[in-house]
Short mmCIF file of C-alpha atoms and ligand atoms in Angstrom, two decimals:
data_model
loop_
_atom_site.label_atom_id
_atom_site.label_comp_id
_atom_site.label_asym_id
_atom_site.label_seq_id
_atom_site.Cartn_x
_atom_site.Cartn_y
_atom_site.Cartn_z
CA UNK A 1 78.47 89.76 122.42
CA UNK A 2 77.18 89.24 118.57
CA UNK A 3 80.89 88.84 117.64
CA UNK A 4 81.17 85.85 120.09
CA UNK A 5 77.89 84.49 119.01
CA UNK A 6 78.47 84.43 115.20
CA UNK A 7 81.54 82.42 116.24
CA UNK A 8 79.77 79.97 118.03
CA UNK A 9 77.15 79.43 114.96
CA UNK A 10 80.00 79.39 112.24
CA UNK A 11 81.97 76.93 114.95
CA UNK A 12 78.75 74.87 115.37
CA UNK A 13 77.73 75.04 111.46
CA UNK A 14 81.73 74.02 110.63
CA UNK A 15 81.26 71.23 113.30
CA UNK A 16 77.84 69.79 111.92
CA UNK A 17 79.19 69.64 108.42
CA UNK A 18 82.59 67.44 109.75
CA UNK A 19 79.74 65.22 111.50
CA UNK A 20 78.25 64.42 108.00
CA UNK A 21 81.24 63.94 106.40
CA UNK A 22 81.29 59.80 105.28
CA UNK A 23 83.62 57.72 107.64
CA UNK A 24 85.20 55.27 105.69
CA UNK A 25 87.28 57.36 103.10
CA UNK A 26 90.79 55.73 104.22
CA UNK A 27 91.56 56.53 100.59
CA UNK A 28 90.97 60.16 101.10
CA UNK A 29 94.19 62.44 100.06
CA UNK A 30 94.83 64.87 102.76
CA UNK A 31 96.61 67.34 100.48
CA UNK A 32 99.84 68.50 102.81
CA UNK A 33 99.72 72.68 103.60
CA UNK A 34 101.45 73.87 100.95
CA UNK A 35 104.97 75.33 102.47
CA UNK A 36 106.09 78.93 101.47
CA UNK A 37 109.62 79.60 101.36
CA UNK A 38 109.97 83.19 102.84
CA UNK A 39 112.67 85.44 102.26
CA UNK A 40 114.72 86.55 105.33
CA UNK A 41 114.56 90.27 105.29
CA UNK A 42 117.35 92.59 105.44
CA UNK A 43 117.37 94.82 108.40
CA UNK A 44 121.00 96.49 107.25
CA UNK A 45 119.59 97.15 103.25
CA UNK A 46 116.11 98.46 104.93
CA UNK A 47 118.50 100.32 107.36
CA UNK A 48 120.03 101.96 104.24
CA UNK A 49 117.10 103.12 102.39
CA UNK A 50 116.61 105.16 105.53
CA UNK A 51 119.88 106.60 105.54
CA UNK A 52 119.74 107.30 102.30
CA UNK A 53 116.45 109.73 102.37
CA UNK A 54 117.13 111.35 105.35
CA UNK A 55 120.67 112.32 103.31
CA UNK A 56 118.40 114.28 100.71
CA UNK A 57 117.55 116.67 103.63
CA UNK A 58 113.93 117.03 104.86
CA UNK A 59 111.72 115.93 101.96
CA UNK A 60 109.53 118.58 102.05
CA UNK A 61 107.27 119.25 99.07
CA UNK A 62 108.84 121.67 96.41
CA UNK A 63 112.26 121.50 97.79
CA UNK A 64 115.01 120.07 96.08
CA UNK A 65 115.34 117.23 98.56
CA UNK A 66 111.64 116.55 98.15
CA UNK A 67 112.29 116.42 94.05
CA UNK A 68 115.94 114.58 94.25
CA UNK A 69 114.36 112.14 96.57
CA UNK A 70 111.36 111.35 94.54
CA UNK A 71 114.04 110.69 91.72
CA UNK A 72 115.63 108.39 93.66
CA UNK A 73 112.46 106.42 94.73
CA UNK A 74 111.30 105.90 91.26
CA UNK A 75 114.58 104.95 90.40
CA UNK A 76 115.14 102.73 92.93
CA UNK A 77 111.59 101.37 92.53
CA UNK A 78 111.74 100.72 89.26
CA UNK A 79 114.95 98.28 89.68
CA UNK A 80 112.55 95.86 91.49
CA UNK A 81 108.79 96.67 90.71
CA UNK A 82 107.08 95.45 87.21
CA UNK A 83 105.98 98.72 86.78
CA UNK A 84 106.64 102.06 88.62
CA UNK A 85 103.66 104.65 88.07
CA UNK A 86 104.12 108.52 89.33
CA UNK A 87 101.36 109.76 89.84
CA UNK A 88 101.60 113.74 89.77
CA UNK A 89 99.08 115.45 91.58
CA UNK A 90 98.16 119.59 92.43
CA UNK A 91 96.63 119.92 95.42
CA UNK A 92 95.29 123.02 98.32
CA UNK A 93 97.28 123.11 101.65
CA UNK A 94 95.43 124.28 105.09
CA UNK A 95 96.15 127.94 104.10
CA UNK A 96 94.50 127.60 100.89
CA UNK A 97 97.85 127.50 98.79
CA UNK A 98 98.46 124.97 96.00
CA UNK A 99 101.05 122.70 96.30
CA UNK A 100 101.96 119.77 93.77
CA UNK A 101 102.74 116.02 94.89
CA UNK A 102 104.05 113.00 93.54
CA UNK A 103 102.72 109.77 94.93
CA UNK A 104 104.98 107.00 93.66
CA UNK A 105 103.68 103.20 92.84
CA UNK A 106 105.57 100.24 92.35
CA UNK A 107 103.48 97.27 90.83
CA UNK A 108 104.35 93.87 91.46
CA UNK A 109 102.58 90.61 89.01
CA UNK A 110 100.37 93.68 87.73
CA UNK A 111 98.17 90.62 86.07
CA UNK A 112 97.29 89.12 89.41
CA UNK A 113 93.74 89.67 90.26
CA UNK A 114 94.17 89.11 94.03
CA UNK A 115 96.17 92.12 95.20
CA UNK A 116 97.47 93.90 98.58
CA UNK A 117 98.91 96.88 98.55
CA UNK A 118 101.54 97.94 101.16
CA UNK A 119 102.16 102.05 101.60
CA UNK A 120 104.06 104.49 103.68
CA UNK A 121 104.38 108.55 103.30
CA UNK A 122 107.12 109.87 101.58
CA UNK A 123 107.35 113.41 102.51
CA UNK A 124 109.12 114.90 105.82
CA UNK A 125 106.88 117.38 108.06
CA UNK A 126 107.74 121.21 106.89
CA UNK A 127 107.64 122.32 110.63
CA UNK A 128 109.19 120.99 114.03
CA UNK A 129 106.52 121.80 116.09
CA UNK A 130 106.93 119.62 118.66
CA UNK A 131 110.85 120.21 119.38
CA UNK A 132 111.16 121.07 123.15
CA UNK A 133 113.43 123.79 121.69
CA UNK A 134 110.79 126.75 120.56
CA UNK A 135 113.78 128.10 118.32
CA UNK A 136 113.21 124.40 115.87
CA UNK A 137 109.54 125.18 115.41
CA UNK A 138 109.67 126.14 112.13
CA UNK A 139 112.70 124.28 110.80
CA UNK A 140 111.75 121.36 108.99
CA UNK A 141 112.90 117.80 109.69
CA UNK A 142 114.63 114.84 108.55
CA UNK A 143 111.46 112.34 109.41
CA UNK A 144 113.79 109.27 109.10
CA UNK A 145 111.41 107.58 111.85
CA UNK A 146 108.11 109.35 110.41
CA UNK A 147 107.94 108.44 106.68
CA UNK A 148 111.78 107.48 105.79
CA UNK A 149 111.52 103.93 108.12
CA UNK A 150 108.50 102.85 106.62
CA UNK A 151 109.52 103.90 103.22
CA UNK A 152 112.74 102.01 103.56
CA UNK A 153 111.07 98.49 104.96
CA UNK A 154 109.39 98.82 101.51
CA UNK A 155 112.22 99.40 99.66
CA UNK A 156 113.70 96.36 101.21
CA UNK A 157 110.42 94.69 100.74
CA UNK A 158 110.29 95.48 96.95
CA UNK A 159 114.09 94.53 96.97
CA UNK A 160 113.11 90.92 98.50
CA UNK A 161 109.98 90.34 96.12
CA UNK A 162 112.39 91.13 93.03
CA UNK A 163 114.65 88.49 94.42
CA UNK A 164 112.13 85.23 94.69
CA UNK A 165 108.82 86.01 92.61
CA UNK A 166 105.73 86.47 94.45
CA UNK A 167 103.26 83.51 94.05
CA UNK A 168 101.57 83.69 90.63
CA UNK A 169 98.42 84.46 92.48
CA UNK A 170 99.14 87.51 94.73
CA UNK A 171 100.23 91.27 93.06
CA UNK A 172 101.49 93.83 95.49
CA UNK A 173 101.27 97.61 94.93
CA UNK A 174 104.11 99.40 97.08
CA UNK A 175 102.41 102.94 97.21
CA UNK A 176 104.64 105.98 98.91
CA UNK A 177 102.45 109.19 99.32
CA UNK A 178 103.50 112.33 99.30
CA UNK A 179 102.20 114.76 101.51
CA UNK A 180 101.10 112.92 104.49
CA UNK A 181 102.46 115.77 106.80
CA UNK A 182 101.73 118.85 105.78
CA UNK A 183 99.02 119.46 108.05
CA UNK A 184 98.88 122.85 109.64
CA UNK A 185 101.62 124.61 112.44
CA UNK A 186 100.62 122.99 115.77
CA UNK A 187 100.19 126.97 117.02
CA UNK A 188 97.89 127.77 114.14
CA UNK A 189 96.11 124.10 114.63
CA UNK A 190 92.75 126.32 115.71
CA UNK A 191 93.07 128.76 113.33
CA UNK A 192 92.92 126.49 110.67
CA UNK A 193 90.34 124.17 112.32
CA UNK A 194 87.53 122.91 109.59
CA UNK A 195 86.12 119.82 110.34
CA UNK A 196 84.78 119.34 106.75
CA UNK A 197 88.63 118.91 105.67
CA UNK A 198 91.64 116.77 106.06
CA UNK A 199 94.67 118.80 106.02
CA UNK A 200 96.48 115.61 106.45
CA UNK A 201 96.94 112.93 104.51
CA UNK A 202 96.63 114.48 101.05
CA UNK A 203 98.67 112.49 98.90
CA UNK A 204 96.83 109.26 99.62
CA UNK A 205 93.32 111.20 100.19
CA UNK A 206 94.15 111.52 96.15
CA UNK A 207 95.01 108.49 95.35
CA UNK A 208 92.02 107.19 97.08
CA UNK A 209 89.83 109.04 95.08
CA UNK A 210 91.82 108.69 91.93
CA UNK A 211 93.73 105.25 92.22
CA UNK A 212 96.59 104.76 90.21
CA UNK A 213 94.50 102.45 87.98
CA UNK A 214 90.99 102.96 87.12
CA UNK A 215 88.57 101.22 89.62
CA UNK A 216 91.43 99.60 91.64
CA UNK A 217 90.57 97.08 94.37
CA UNK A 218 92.92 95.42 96.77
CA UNK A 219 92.14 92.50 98.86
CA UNK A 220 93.24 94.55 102.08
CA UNK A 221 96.49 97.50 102.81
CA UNK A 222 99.06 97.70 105.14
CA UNK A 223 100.57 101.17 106.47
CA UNK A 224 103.48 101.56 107.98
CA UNK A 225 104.38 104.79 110.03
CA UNK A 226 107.16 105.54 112.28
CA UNK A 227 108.46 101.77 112.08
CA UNK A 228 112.08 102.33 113.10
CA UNK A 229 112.50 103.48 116.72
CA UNK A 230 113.58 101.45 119.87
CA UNK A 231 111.66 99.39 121.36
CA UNK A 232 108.23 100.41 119.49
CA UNK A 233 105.04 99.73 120.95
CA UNK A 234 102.38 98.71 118.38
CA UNK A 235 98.64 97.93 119.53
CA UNK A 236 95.94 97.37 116.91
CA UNK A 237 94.99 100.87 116.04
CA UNK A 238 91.82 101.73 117.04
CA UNK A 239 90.41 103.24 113.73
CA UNK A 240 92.16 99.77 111.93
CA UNK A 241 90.35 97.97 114.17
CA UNK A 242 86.87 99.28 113.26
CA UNK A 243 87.48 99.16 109.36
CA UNK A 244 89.54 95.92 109.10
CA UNK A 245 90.13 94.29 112.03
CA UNK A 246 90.17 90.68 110.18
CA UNK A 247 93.74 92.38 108.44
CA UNK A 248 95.07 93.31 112.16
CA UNK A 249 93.95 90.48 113.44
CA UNK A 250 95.65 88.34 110.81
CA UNK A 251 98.93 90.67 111.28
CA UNK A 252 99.27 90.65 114.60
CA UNK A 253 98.66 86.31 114.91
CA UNK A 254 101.61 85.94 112.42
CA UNK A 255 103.73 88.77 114.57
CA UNK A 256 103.14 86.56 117.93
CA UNK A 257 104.06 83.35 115.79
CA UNK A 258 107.05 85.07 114.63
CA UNK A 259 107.86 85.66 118.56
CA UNK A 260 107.25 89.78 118.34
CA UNK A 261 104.49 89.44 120.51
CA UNK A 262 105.98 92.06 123.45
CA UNK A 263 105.75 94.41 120.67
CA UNK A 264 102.67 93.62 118.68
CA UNK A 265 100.39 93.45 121.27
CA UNK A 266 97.01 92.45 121.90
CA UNK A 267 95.73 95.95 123.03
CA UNK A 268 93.64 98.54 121.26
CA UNK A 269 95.38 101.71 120.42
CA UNK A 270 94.30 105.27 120.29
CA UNK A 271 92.34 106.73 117.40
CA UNK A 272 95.09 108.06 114.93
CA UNK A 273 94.32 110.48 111.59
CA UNK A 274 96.53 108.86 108.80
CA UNK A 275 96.75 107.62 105.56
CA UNK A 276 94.74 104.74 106.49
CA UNK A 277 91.70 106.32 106.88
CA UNK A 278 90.92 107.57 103.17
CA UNK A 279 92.10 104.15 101.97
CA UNK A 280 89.38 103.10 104.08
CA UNK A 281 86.61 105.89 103.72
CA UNK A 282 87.05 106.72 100.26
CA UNK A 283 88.73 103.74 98.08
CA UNK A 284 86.93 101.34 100.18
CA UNK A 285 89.87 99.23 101.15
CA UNK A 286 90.23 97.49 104.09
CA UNK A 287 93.70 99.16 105.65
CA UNK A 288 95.39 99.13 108.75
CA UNK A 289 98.29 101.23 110.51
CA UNK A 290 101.28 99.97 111.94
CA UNK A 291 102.23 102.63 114.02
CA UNK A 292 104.22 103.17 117.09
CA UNK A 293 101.90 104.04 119.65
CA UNK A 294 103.54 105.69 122.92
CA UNK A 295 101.49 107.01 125.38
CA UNK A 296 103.73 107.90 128.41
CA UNK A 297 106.31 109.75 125.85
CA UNK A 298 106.51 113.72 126.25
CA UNK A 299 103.88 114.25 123.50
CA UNK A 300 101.37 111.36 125.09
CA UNK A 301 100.98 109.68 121.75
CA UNK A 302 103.87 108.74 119.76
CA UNK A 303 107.76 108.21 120.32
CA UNK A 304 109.61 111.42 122.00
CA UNK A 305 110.78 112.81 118.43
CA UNK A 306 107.79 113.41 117.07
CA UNK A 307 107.80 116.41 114.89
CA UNK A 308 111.20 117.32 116.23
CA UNK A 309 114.12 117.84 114.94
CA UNK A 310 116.04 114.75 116.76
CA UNK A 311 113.65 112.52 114.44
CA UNK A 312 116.64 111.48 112.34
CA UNK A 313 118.88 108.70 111.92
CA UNK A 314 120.83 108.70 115.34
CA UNK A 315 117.22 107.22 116.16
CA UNK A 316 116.47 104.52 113.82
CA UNK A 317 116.80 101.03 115.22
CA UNK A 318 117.70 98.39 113.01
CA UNK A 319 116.09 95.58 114.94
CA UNK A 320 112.48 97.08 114.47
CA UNK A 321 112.88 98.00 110.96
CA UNK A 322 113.89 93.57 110.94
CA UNK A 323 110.79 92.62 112.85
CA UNK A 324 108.11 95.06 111.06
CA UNK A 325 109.62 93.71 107.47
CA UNK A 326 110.14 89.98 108.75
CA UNK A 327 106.24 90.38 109.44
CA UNK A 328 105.26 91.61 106.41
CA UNK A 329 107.04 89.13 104.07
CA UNK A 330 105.68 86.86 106.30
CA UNK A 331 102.17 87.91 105.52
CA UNK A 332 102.50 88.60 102.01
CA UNK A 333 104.10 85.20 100.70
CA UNK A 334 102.14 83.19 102.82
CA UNK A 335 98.78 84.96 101.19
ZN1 ZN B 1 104.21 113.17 111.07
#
């Protein structure tokens, strides 16, 4: 109801001040919308980058996939990126042991003073819980859907920004966090329960309270999470919605002009803990979650291989990774 009003005022105001605008000007300029040339974005290189982290093994912190990986990523990074910024951090896990991250930056026009930053997680969940099989519960998985897809329409997105510059005006961070999924065995979830802390989330609950440059500010974020199975579902998140819906909303108009609107739909999602929500709480910027939302799957929430150990590569789809990074460059160049 106040939303609707304050429309109707701004429309009204917006309205009264065309009125009063002087009618003979046939000299006026009407200065022609500037026309942004956008990229077409690679589905088969974004496609790789998965394939490639998901061949490290399960990146899970303190492995040797997790550190060979990370090598990779700031190698790979760094071909495209201005800068590339590790950003090495210690930090407590649910059962009070300390575990050490590495959330990994890629700077784009680091002089621009209008910025958006762009993230995904990095790391693979420790523990199948999920898997219909009881004897996967504790093996750890590949993640290509959740963290490798988003991770790799980056990639491809810092791959496509190295190729034609940004505008002059706009910087992009590309920010992978580490530890996103370490949160605690789903059948020691109540043991562990403390609603004071966030067991989840921890790389970018660290980099929201410690940016990778001192008193960073971005216009607005974008988080991608499990962007690469068939025929994804992706509502406006709920808790997007309440911090930034003006960045949804913007994301979701360009999605329906670029014809994705059977998957980007109109509808409010569920409420969903991620890496979002210290970006929002705690570094203050307005971020929202692209996330594949799937409510009639086996778990009631997201696609079937959630936390199991069939969330590899067998179940990446090509054509979403396209549309999720044909919507971002979208977004980004025409900022
Ligand atoms: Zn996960």
């Amino acid at each position: 109801m106040k939303k609707s009003l304050i429309i109707i005022a701004v429309a009204l105001f917006l309205a009264s001040c065309g009125e009063k605008q002087p009618k003979e000007t046939p000299t006026a300029i009407v200065k022609p919308k500037k026309t942004v040339v956008v990229p077409g974005f690679n589905a088969d290189s974004a496609y790789q980058f998965v394939a490639k982290q998901t061949q490290f093994g399960p990146r899970v912190p303190e492995t040797q996939a997790h550190a060979e990986c990370a090598e990779w990523l700031t190698t790979t990074l760094g071909e495209y990126a201005d800068t590339v910024i590790v950003q090495e951090f210690r930090t407590r896990l649910f059962d009070g042991r300390g575990i050490d991250g590495k959330n990994l930056v890629g700077v784009f026009n680091p002089e621009a003073k209008k910025r958006i930053v762009l993230c995904a997680h990095w790391d693979s969940r420790p523990f199948a819980d999920h898997d219909p099989d009881a004897a996967n519960s504790r093996t750890p998985i590949d993640g290509a859907n959740d963290g490798a897809s988003g991770v790799g329409v980056l990639l491809e997105c810092a791959r496509q920004f190295h190729l034609q510059a940004l505008p002059d005006h706009l910087g992009v961070d590309i920010v992978l966090f580490d530890l996103e999924d370490y949160g605690p065995h789903q059948d020691e979830a109540e043991k562990y329960y403390d609603d004071r802390v966030n067991f989840w989330a921890l790389g970018s609950q660290y980099w929201s309270k410690t940016p990778h440059v001192y008193g960073y500010k971005a216009y607005y974020g974008i988080l991608l999470d499990m962007v690469g199975g068939s025929h994804p579902n992706f509502p406006k998140e709920y808790y997007s919605q309440g911090y930034a819906a003006w960045v949804s909303n913007k994301v979701w108009r360009r999605a329906a002009d670029l014809g994705y609107r059977p998957y980007f739909s109109n509808e409010l999602g569920t409420m969903i803990s991620d890496d979002h929500i210290p970006m929002n709480q705690i570094a203050g910027i307005p971020t929202i979650d692209i996330i594949d939302l799937q409510p009639n799957s086996i778990n009631e929430c997201f696609p079937d291989v959630w936390h199991t150990v069939n969330d590899n590569l067998e179940h990446i789809d090509k054509a979403t990774l396209g549309m999720v990074g044909d919507v971002l460059l979208h977004v980004v160049y025409e900022e």
